Amino acid sequence: MRNGEAGWRSLDTLKGIAIFSVVFFHVKGSFPGAFPNALGFFYQWGGYLGNYLFFMISGLCISWGYRDKIAGGEVGFFAFMKRRLAKLYPLYFVTELICLFFLARQPGSGSLRPREILRNLLCINYGWFENSLPYNFPCWFLSQLLLLYIVHFAFLRIFKRKSVYGFAALVLWGQVILKAGLSGPFCYTQDGEGLSNYFLGCLLFELLTGRDKKRRRLAEGVWAGLLGVFLLRAAALGFAGAAGDARDVFTFLLCPLLILAAADCAPVRGLLERPGLHSAFGSVSIYVFFWHIPLLRLYTHLLDRLPWYAAIPAGLRLMGYLVLLYGFCRACVQAASAWDRGPARA
């Protein structure tokens, strides 16, 4: 962003759109056959596209808000992590309790083992010590994000202004984990997704700010080099087979281009910054992300008991769920706004 802070609001809207693609990816099994032509891409790839965008935007935004403060010693580790947890964990904790409530109503559920519950509540689920998916899907993303925050802080504090070289190495290491299919603590396959995309977001920050020409050229070189390797591999193996089922396309081409366009292309940025579009997607994004699984469990738990529900077309059932999800999340936004204004009025 060469025009100050312009473009951050547009990234918020882009993040909201990405989260809805994750929603479609997660709910496809509950509404089989719903709008297969219109939503087929999101049913297959929405989770990857949405998560990769979310990782990149997170790395970019944390770099913007904390890079110089952490490198300069102005912010300590515990203060940094406290702010991150204060923003994300309370909402996550509530959704965890609701998921546990519904799982408790399913006798014999393996996810209710004390060890599994503790790992989910502590957000150290996927990739920390073992390879197991949580019962509340956003937990794996949040567990990855917390781990990435720790690594990000450490690299900024240790390497300071040269940390961009470390970020480039972490992008490459993430690809090694993915391509080699490693299976060990902190090196499970999906840890590679987090490393590559989050720290590529840190490199995109260098592209967008351009305050240090040397670091910006390095960021440009790393991205161009990775993209070049991908394109050469595509030419050798055929585009469809080279991308590792499109995930490399998302990491090295589509997601970076979407972020650069949203942040630094005036027409796209202007569209995404429109109050109506930002209100529709950006303002509700975090609530949609955390609530879409608990509300899906509630929706199906209540309606599956009704004998006539199974006869309703899958498309209508999906639309009903989306209306519930969006309406509830809008109410959360309004409640949060009222809460924030309360002390000011007092």
mmCIF file of C-alpha atoms in Angstrom:
data_model
loop_
_atom_site.group_PDB
_atom_site.id
_atom_site.type_symbol
_atom_site.label_atom_id
_atom_site.label_comp_id
_atom_site.label_asym_id
_atom_site.label_seq_id
_atom_site.Cartn_x
_atom_site.Cartn_y
_atom_site.Cartn_z
ATOM 1 C CA MET A 1 0.000 0.000 0.000
ATOM 2 C CA ARG A 2 1.852 2.991 -1.223
ATOM 3 C CA ASN A 3 -0.996 5.290 -0.167
ATOM 4 C CA GLY A 4 -0.671 4.936 3.583
ATOM 5 C CA GLU A 5 -3.252 2.624 5.104
ATOM 6 C CA ALA A 6 -5.485 2.521 2.039
ATOM 7 C CA GLY A 7 -6.402 -1.010 1.139
ATOM 8 C CA TRP A 8 -6.609 -2.564 4.619
ATOM 9 C CA ARG A 9 -10.395 -2.208 4.655
ATOM 10 C CA SER A 10 -10.551 -3.935 1.275
ATOM 11 C CA LEU A 11 -8.472 -6.807 2.645
ATOM 12 C CA ASP A 12 -10.995 -7.187 5.440
ATOM 13 C CA THR A 13 -13.742 -7.579 2.838
ATOM 14 C CA LEU A 14 -11.626 -10.062 0.883
ATOM 15 C CA LYS A 15 -11.062 -12.055 4.060
ATOM 16 C CA GLY A 16 -14.817 -12.189 4.629
ATOM 17 C CA ILE A 17 -15.414 -13.521 1.125
ATOM 18 C CA ALA A 18 -12.683 -16.109 1.682
ATOM 19 C CA ILE A 19 -14.331 -17.290 4.895
ATOM 20 C CA PHE A 20 -17.611 -17.927 3.105
ATOM 21 C CA SER A 21 -15.734 -20.176 0.680
ATOM 22 C CA VAL A 22 -14.545 -22.159 3.721
ATOM 23 C CA VAL A 23 -18.151 -22.415 4.921
ATOM 24 C CA PHE A 24 -19.283 -24.036 1.654
ATOM 25 C CA PHE A 25 -16.338 -26.442 1.834
ATOM 26 C CA HIS A 26 -17.298 -27.539 5.358
ATOM 27 C CA VAL A 27 -21.068 -27.858 4.902
ATOM 28 C CA LYS A 28 -21.089 -29.790 1.617
ATOM 29 C CA GLY A 29 -21.676 -33.125 3.361
ATOM 30 C CA SER A 30 -24.723 -31.814 5.203
ATOM 31 C CA PHE A 31 -26.457 -30.604 2.038
ATOM 32 C CA PRO A 32 -25.505 -33.108 -0.693
ATOM 33 C CA GLY A 33 -26.460 -32.039 -4.178
ATOM 34 C CA ALA A 34 -27.211 -28.397 -3.309
ATOM 35 C CA PHE A 35 -26.376 -26.162 -6.305
ATOM 36 C CA PRO A 36 -23.589 -28.426 -7.620
ATOM 37 C CA ASN A 37 -22.943 -26.305 -10.717
ATOM 38 C CA ALA A 38 -22.785 -22.943 -8.964
ATOM 39 C CA LEU A 39 -20.920 -24.108 -5.860
ATOM 40 C CA GLY A 40 -18.957 -27.071 -7.191
ATOM 41 C CA PHE A 41 -15.635 -25.211 -7.123
ATOM 42 C CA PHE A 42 -16.150 -24.103 -3.501
ATOM 43 C CA TYR A 43 -17.266 -27.583 -2.427
ATOM 44 C CA GLN A 44 -14.001 -28.970 -3.764
ATOM 45 C CA TRP A 45 -11.502 -26.182 -3.197
ATOM 46 C CA GLY A 46 -13.158 -23.552 -1.008
ATOM 47 C CA GLY A 47 -11.400 -24.720 2.149
ATOM 48 C CA TYR A 48 -7.972 -24.415 0.576
ATOM 49 C CA LEU A 49 -8.638 -21.106 -1.158
ATOM 50 C CA GLY A 50 -10.250 -19.554 1.920
ATOM 51 C CA ASN A 51 -7.658 -20.774 4.406
ATOM 52 C CA TYR A 52 -4.719 -19.806 2.204
ATOM 53 C CA LEU A 53 -6.117 -16.301 1.746
ATOM 54 C CA PHE A 54 -6.790 -16.065 5.477
ATOM 55 C CA PHE A 55 -3.221 -17.173 6.299
ATOM 56 C CA MET A 56 -1.690 -14.678 3.860
ATOM 57 C CA ILE A 57 -3.814 -11.766 5.025
ATOM 58 C CA SER A 58 -2.989 -12.641 8.652
ATOM 59 C CA GLY A 59 0.751 -12.628 7.953
ATOM 60 C CA LEU A 60 0.455 -9.350 6.076
ATOM 61 C CA CYS A 61 -1.608 -7.623 8.763
ATOM 62 C CA ILE A 62 0.539 -8.810 11.676
ATOM 63 C CA SER A 63 3.594 -7.531 9.796
ATOM 64 C CA TRP A 64 1.904 -4.165 9.361
ATOM 65 C CA GLY A 65 0.865 -3.832 12.988
ATOM 66 C CA TYR A 66 3.817 -5.379 14.807
ATOM 67 C CA ARG A 67 6.917 -5.801 12.631
ATOM 68 C CA ASP A 68 8.795 -2.706 13.794
ATOM 69 C CA LYS A 69 7.457 -2.879 17.353
ATOM 70 C CA ILE A 70 8.609 -6.467 17.864
ATOM 71 C CA ALA A 71 11.938 -6.005 16.070
ATOM 72 C CA GLY A 72 12.606 -2.891 18.135
ATOM 73 C CA GLY A 73 11.706 -4.533 21.442
ATOM 74 C CA GLU A 74 8.693 -2.282 22.063
ATOM 75 C CA VAL A 75 6.313 -5.254 22.420
ATOM 76 C CA GLY A 76 7.117 -8.308 24.508
ATOM 77 C CA PHE A 77 6.120 -11.861 23.677
ATOM 78 C CA PHE A 78 3.466 -12.235 26.373
ATOM 79 C CA ALA A 79 1.898 -8.869 25.551
ATOM 80 C CA PHE A 80 1.817 -9.779 21.874
ATOM 81 C CA MET A 81 0.237 -13.198 22.433
ATOM 82 C CA LYS A 82 -2.195 -11.787 24.991
ATOM 83 C CA ARG A 83 -3.547 -9.373 22.395
ATOM 84 C CA ARG A 84 -3.876 -12.138 19.820
ATOM 85 C CA LEU A 85 -5.658 -14.452 22.267
ATOM 86 C CA ALA A 86 -7.911 -11.690 23.592
ATOM 87 C CA LYS A 87 -9.142 -11.091 20.048
ATOM 88 C CA LEU A 88 -9.717 -14.711 19.060
ATOM 89 C CA TYR A 89 -9.984 -17.050 22.013
ATOM 90 C CA PRO A 90 -13.148 -15.925 23.895
ATOM 91 C CA LEU A 91 -15.341 -16.439 20.826
ATOM 92 C CA TYR A 92 -13.567 -19.681 20.016
ATOM 93 C CA PHE A 93 -14.079 -20.938 23.586
ATOM 94 C CA VAL A 94 -17.848 -20.381 23.403
ATOM 95 C CA THR A 95 -18.117 -22.281 20.130
ATOM 96 C CA GLU A 96 -16.049 -25.126 21.587
ATOM 97 C CA LEU A 97 -18.475 -25.493 24.484
ATOM 98 C CA ILE A 98 -21.434 -25.618 22.101
ATOM 99 C CA CYS A 99 -19.768 -28.274 19.951
ATOM 100 C CA LEU A 100 -19.042 -30.290 23.086
ATOM 101 C CA PHE A 101 -22.695 -30.041 24.088
ATOM 102 C CA PHE A 102 -23.849 -31.589 20.829
ATOM 103 C CA LEU A 103 -21.140 -34.246 20.892
ATOM 104 C CA ALA A 104 -22.166 -35.172 24.424
ATOM 105 C CA ARG A 105 -25.569 -36.109 23.004
ATOM 106 C CA GLN A 106 -23.933 -38.701 20.750
ATOM 107 C CA PRO A 107 -23.055 -41.717 22.933
ATOM 108 C CA GLY A 108 -19.687 -43.284 22.299
ATOM 109 C CA SER A 109 -18.153 -40.290 20.568
ATOM 110 C CA GLY A 110 -14.365 -40.742 20.479
ATOM 111 C CA SER A 111 -13.886 -36.980 20.420
ATOM 112 C CA LEU A 112 -15.025 -36.738 24.033
ATOM 113 C CA ARG A 113 -11.901 -38.310 25.477
ATOM 114 C CA PRO A 114 -10.443 -35.957 28.142
ATOM 115 C CA ARG A 115 -7.164 -35.653 26.248
ATOM 116 C CA GLU A 116 -8.967 -34.679 23.043
ATOM 117 C CA ILE A 117 -11.139 -32.133 24.839
ATOM 118 C CA LEU A 118 -8.097 -30.573 26.524
ATOM 119 C CA ARG A 119 -6.172 -30.271 23.254
ATOM 120 C CA ASN A 120 -9.134 -28.592 21.580
ATOM 121 C CA LEU A 121 -9.714 -26.176 24.450
ATOM 122 C CA LEU A 122 -6.026 -25.230 24.511
ATOM 123 C CA CYS A 123 -5.890 -24.782 20.704
ATOM 124 C CA ILE A 124 -2.910 -27.098 20.304
ATOM 125 C CA ASN A 125 -4.699 -29.487 18.045
ATOM 126 C CA TYR A 126 -3.456 -29.966 14.531
ATOM 127 C CA GLY A 127 0.256 -30.223 13.833
ATOM 128 C CA TRP A 128 1.637 -29.485 17.286
ATOM 129 C CA PHE A 129 2.117 -33.030 18.550
ATOM 130 C CA GLU A 130 -0.008 -35.275 16.381
ATOM 131 C CA ASN A 131 -1.981 -35.423 13.174
ATOM 132 C CA SER A 132 -5.661 -35.389 14.158
ATOM 133 C CA LEU A 133 -8.494 -33.121 13.087
ATOM 134 C CA PRO A 134 -10.605 -31.418 15.791
ATOM 135 C CA TYR A 135 -14.344 -31.771 16.230
ATOM 136 C CA ASN A 136 -14.717 -27.997 15.758
ATOM 137 C CA PHE A 137 -13.033 -27.471 12.370
ATOM 138 C CA PRO A 138 -11.841 -23.853 12.925
ATOM 139 C CA CYS A 139 -9.690 -25.208 15.782
ATOM 140 C CA TRP A 140 -7.097 -26.584 13.360
ATOM 141 C CA PHE A 141 -6.754 -23.190 11.701
ATOM 142 C CA LEU A 142 -6.509 -21.339 15.001
ATOM 143 C CA SER A 143 -3.993 -23.845 16.361
ATOM 144 C CA GLN A 144 -1.885 -23.247 13.241
ATOM 145 C CA LEU A 145 -2.271 -19.486 13.549
ATOM 146 C CA LEU A 146 -1.094 -19.415 17.166
ATOM 147 C CA LEU A 147 1.952 -21.472 16.254
ATOM 148 C CA LEU A 148 2.706 -19.111 13.363
ATOM 149 C CA TYR A 149 2.419 -16.093 15.662
ATOM 150 C CA ILE A 150 5.092 -17.637 17.910
ATOM 151 C CA VAL A 151 7.436 -18.310 14.979
ATOM 152 C CA HIS A 152 6.785 -14.844 13.525
ATOM 153 C CA PHE A 153 7.618 -13.145 16.820
ATOM 154 C CA ALA A 154 10.792 -15.196 17.273
ATOM 155 C CA PHE A 155 12.110 -14.399 13.784
ATOM 156 C CA LEU A 156 11.384 -10.687 14.141
ATOM 157 C CA ARG A 157 13.044 -10.488 17.545
ATOM 158 C CA ILE A 158 16.116 -12.553 16.596
ATOM 159 C CA PHE A 159 16.777 -11.427 13.021
ATOM 160 C CA LYS A 160 15.135 -7.977 13.150
ATOM 161 C CA ARG A 161 15.484 -6.220 9.774
ATOM 162 C CA LYS A 162 16.972 -9.337 8.184
ATOM 163 C CA SER A 163 13.950 -11.424 9.165
ATOM 164 C CA VAL A 164 12.664 -11.262 5.591
ATOM 165 C CA TYR A 165 15.346 -13.816 4.669
ATOM 166 C CA GLY A 166 13.970 -16.099 7.376
ATOM 167 C CA PHE A 167 10.441 -15.644 6.077
ATOM 168 C CA ALA A 168 11.578 -16.658 2.609
ATOM 169 C CA ALA A 169 13.186 -19.763 4.095
ATOM 170 C CA LEU A 170 9.978 -20.599 5.977
ATOM 171 C CA VAL A 171 7.951 -20.341 2.765
ATOM 172 C CA LEU A 172 10.337 -22.836 1.178
ATOM 173 C CA TRP A 173 10.340 -25.095 4.239
ATOM 174 C CA GLY A 174 6.557 -25.171 4.175
ATOM 175 C CA GLN A 175 6.722 -26.415 0.594
ATOM 176 C CA VAL A 176 9.231 -29.098 1.590
ATOM 177 C CA ILE A 177 6.818 -30.319 4.279
ATOM 178 C CA LEU A 178 3.946 -30.378 1.779
ATOM 179 C CA LYS A 179 5.794 -32.060 -1.086
ATOM 180 C CA ALA A 180 7.570 -34.606 1.107
ATOM 181 C CA GLY A 181 4.405 -35.395 3.058
ATOM 182 C CA LEU A 182 6.277 -35.220 6.357
ATOM 183 C CA SER A 183 4.582 -36.649 9.419
ATOM 184 C CA GLY A 184 6.037 -35.474 12.719
ATOM 185 C CA PRO A 185 5.416 -32.898 15.458
ATOM 186 C CA PHE A 186 5.274 -29.389 13.971
ATOM 187 C CA CYS A 187 6.001 -30.880 10.567
ATOM 188 C CA TYR A 188 2.758 -32.557 9.589
ATOM 189 C CA THR A 189 1.629 -31.899 6.037
ATOM 190 C CA GLN A 190 -0.876 -29.161 6.823
ATOM 191 C CA ASP A 191 1.740 -27.321 8.868
ATOM 192 C CA GLY A 192 3.353 -26.695 5.499
ATOM 193 C CA GLU A 193 0.181 -24.969 4.304
ATOM 194 C CA GLY A 194 0.335 -22.596 7.255
ATOM 195 C CA LEU A 195 4.049 -21.832 6.942
ATOM 196 C CA SER A 196 4.038 -21.220 3.195
ATOM 197 C CA ASN A 197 0.971 -19.023 3.068
ATOM 198 C CA TYR A 198 1.378 -17.034 6.286
ATOM 199 C CA PHE A 199 4.975 -16.077 5.594
ATOM 200 C CA LEU A 200 4.254 -15.433 1.945
ATOM 201 C CA GLY A 201 1.811 -12.875 3.373
ATOM 202 C CA CYS A 202 4.729 -11.344 5.280
ATOM 203 C CA LEU A 203 6.632 -11.076 1.994
ATOM 204 C CA LEU A 204 3.597 -9.505 0.309
ATOM 205 C CA PHE A 205 3.719 -6.838 3.015
ATOM 206 C CA GLU A 206 7.205 -5.925 1.830
ATOM 207 C CA LEU A 207 5.908 -5.680 -1.733
ATOM 208 C CA LEU A 208 3.054 -3.402 -0.734
ATOM 209 C CA THR A 209 4.868 -1.046 1.615
ATOM 210 C CA GLY A 210 8.182 -0.676 -0.197
ATOM 211 C CA ARG A 211 9.824 1.208 2.678
ATOM 212 C CA ASP A 212 13.022 -0.771 2.271
ATOM 213 C CA LYS A 213 14.000 -1.273 -1.371
ATOM 214 C CA LYS A 214 16.392 -4.121 -0.627
ATOM 215 C CA ARG A 215 13.798 -6.105 1.310
ATOM 216 C CA ARG A 216 11.165 -5.330 -1.281
ATOM 217 C CA ARG A 217 13.389 -6.642 -4.068
ATOM 218 C CA LEU A 218 14.026 -9.784 -2.020
ATOM 219 C CA ALA A 219 10.297 -10.301 -1.522
ATOM 220 C CA GLU A 220 9.716 -9.802 -5.251
ATOM 221 C CA GLY A 221 12.529 -12.217 -6.055
ATOM 222 C CA VAL A 222 11.250 -14.930 -3.728
ATOM 223 C CA TRP A 223 7.719 -14.743 -5.057
ATOM 224 C CA ALA A 224 8.926 -14.621 -8.676
ATOM 225 C CA GLY A 225 11.289 -17.540 -8.044
ATOM 226 C CA LEU A 226 8.607 -19.712 -6.449
ATOM 227 C CA LEU A 227 6.145 -18.820 -9.175
ATOM 228 C CA GLY A 228 8.771 -19.622 -11.793
ATOM 229 C CA VAL A 229 9.424 -23.063 -10.292
ATOM 230 C CA PHE A 230 5.696 -23.746 -10.275
ATOM 231 C CA LEU A 231 5.294 -22.682 -13.925
ATOM 232 C CA LEU A 232 8.283 -24.771 -15.044
ATOM 233 C CA ARG A 233 6.835 -27.758 -13.212
ATOM 234 C CA ALA A 234 3.493 -27.086 -14.867
ATOM 235 C CA ALA A 235 5.124 -26.976 -18.296
ATOM 236 C CA ALA A 236 6.917 -30.258 -17.640
ATOM 237 C CA LEU A 237 4.030 -32.202 -16.117
ATOM 238 C CA GLY A 238 0.993 -30.499 -17.561
ATOM 239 C CA PHE A 239 -0.812 -27.707 -15.767
ATOM 240 C CA ALA A 240 -3.491 -29.868 -14.140
ATOM 241 C CA GLY A 241 -1.048 -32.334 -12.618
ATOM 242 C CA ALA A 242 1.690 -29.895 -11.703
ATOM 243 C CA ALA A 243 -0.210 -27.905 -9.137
ATOM 244 C CA GLY A 244 -0.769 -30.682 -6.645
ATOM 245 C CA ASP A 245 -4.529 -30.430 -7.274
ATOM 246 C CA ALA A 246 -4.548 -26.651 -7.597
ATOM 247 C CA ARG A 247 -3.138 -25.819 -4.164
ATOM 248 C CA ASP A 248 0.106 -24.468 -5.621
ATOM 249 C CA VAL A 249 -1.975 -22.268 -7.914
ATOM 250 C CA PHE A 250 -3.685 -20.785 -4.865
ATOM 251 C CA THR A 251 -0.409 -20.250 -2.967
ATOM 252 C CA PHE A 252 1.785 -18.798 -5.688
ATOM 253 C CA LEU A 253 -0.621 -17.226 -8.124
ATOM 254 C CA LEU A 254 -4.290 -16.723 -7.290
ATOM 255 C CA CYS A 255 -4.171 -15.695 -3.609
ATOM 256 C CA PRO A 256 -1.196 -13.296 -3.940
ATOM 257 C CA LEU A 257 -2.786 -11.667 -6.987
ATOM 258 C CA LEU A 258 -6.124 -11.284 -5.192
ATOM 259 C CA ILE A 259 -4.397 -9.674 -2.201
ATOM 260 C CA LEU A 260 -2.268 -7.353 -4.334
ATOM 261 C CA ALA A 261 -5.330 -6.324 -6.330
ATOM 262 C CA ALA A 262 -7.419 -5.740 -3.203
ATOM 263 C CA ALA A 263 -4.705 -3.679 -1.556
ATOM 264 C CA ASP A 264 -3.064 -1.830 -4.431
ATOM 265 C CA CYS A 265 -5.338 -1.807 -7.490
ATOM 266 C CA ALA A 266 -7.586 1.258 -7.273
ATOM 267 C CA PRO A 267 -10.693 -0.152 -9.037
ATOM 268 C CA VAL A 268 -10.672 -3.413 -7.073
ATOM 269 C CA ARG A 269 -9.806 -1.673 -3.823
ATOM 270 C CA GLY A 270 -12.567 0.867 -4.345
ATOM 271 C CA LEU A 271 -15.104 -1.899 -4.925
ATOM 272 C CA LEU A 272 -14.102 -3.878 -1.836
ATOM 273 C CA GLU A 273 -14.011 -0.746 0.339
ATOM 274 C CA ARG A 274 -17.623 0.159 -0.416
ATOM 275 C CA PRO A 275 -19.519 0.350 2.892
ATOM 276 C CA GLY A 276 -22.256 -2.026 1.749
ATOM 277 C CA LEU A 277 -19.865 -4.747 0.604
ATOM 278 C CA HIS A 278 -17.608 -4.353 3.613
ATOM 279 C CA SER A 279 -20.590 -4.515 5.952
ATOM 280 C CA ALA A 280 -21.915 -7.603 4.183
ATOM 281 C CA PHE A 281 -18.657 -9.566 4.324
ATOM 282 C CA GLY A 282 -15.830 -7.879 6.215
ATOM 283 C CA SER A 283 -17.628 -6.957 9.420
ATOM 284 C CA VAL A 284 -19.098 -10.436 9.994
ATOM 285 C CA SER A 285 -16.104 -12.513 8.882
ATOM 286 C CA ILE A 286 -14.704 -13.523 12.263
ATOM 287 C CA TYR A 287 -18.141 -14.488 13.570
ATOM 288 C CA VAL A 288 -18.941 -16.538 10.465
ATOM 289 C CA PHE A 289 -15.620 -18.324 10.794
ATOM 290 C CA PHE A 290 -16.140 -19.404 14.381
ATOM 291 C CA TRP A 291 -19.904 -19.958 14.362
ATOM 292 C CA HIS A 292 -20.506 -21.828 11.117
ATOM 293 C CA ILE A 293 -19.800 -25.270 12.597
ATOM 294 C CA PRO A 294 -21.725 -24.884 15.905
ATOM 295 C CA LEU A 295 -24.720 -23.422 14.080
ATOM 296 C CA LEU A 296 -24.583 -26.224 11.520
ATOM 297 C CA ARG A 297 -24.711 -28.749 14.355
ATOM 298 C CA LEU A 298 -27.643 -26.908 15.932
ATOM 299 C CA TYR A 299 -29.482 -26.551 12.619
ATOM 300 C CA THR A 300 -29.178 -30.213 11.673
ATOM 301 C CA HIS A 301 -29.795 -31.427 15.241
ATOM 302 C CA LEU A 302 -33.129 -29.615 15.467
ATOM 303 C CA LEU A 303 -34.421 -30.114 11.935
ATOM 304 C CA ASP A 304 -33.343 -33.719 11.378
ATOM 305 C CA ARG A 305 -35.966 -34.692 13.958
ATOM 306 C CA LEU A 306 -38.766 -33.316 11.794
ATOM 307 C CA PRO A 307 -40.194 -35.977 9.446
ATOM 308 C CA TRP A 308 -40.864 -33.503 6.643
ATOM 309 C CA TYR A 309 -37.363 -31.960 6.685
ATOM 310 C CA ALA A 310 -35.764 -34.765 4.633
ATOM 311 C CA ALA A 311 -38.222 -34.075 1.804
ATOM 312 C CA ILE A 312 -37.066 -30.471 1.407
ATOM 313 C CA PRO A 313 -34.627 -29.993 -1.516
ATOM 314 C CA ALA A 314 -31.003 -29.737 -0.431
ATOM 315 C CA GLY A 315 -30.718 -26.265 -1.942
ATOM 316 C CA LEU A 316 -33.504 -24.900 0.238
ATOM 317 C CA ARG A 317 -32.025 -26.526 3.335
ATOM 318 C CA LEU A 318 -28.660 -24.922 2.542
ATOM 319 C CA MET A 319 -30.288 -21.524 2.020
ATOM 320 C CA GLY A 320 -32.080 -21.835 5.362
ATOM 321 C CA TYR A 321 -28.792 -22.586 7.097
ATOM 322 C CA LEU A 322 -27.057 -19.625 5.414
ATOM 323 C CA VAL A 323 -29.868 -17.284 6.457
ATOM 324 C CA LEU A 324 -29.553 -18.518 10.055
ATOM 325 C CA LEU A 325 -25.760 -18.193 10.018
ATOM 326 C CA TYR A 326 -25.699 -14.748 8.472
ATOM 327 C CA GLY A 327 -28.540 -13.373 10.607
ATOM 328 C CA PHE A 328 -26.923 -14.642 13.792
ATOM 329 C CA CYS A 329 -23.525 -13.193 12.849
ATOM 330 C CA ARG A 330 -25.069 -9.820 11.988
ATOM 331 C CA ALA A 331 -26.670 -9.831 15.430
ATOM 332 C CA CYS A 332 -23.233 -10.568 16.939
ATOM 333 C CA VAL A 333 -21.769 -7.562 15.108
ATOM 334 C CA GLN A 334 -24.519 -5.277 16.389
ATOM 335 C CA ALA A 335 -24.148 -6.591 19.943
ATOM 336 C CA ALA A 336 -20.383 -6.066 19.828
ATOM 337 C CA SER A 337 -20.846 -2.521 18.513
ATOM 338 C CA ALA A 338 -23.323 -1.731 21.277
ATOM 339 C CA TRP A 339 -20.906 -3.137 23.857
ATOM 340 C CA ASP A 340 -18.072 -0.975 22.517
ATOM 341 C CA ARG A 341 -20.222 2.164 22.592
ATOM 342 C CA GLY A 342 -21.471 1.543 26.124
ATOM 343 C CA PRO A 343 -18.379 2.758 28.045
ATOM 344 C CA ALA A 344 -18.106 5.770 25.726
ATOM 345 C CA ARG A 345 -21.676 6.829 26.570
ATOM 346 C CA ALA A 346 -21.056 6.298 30.254
#
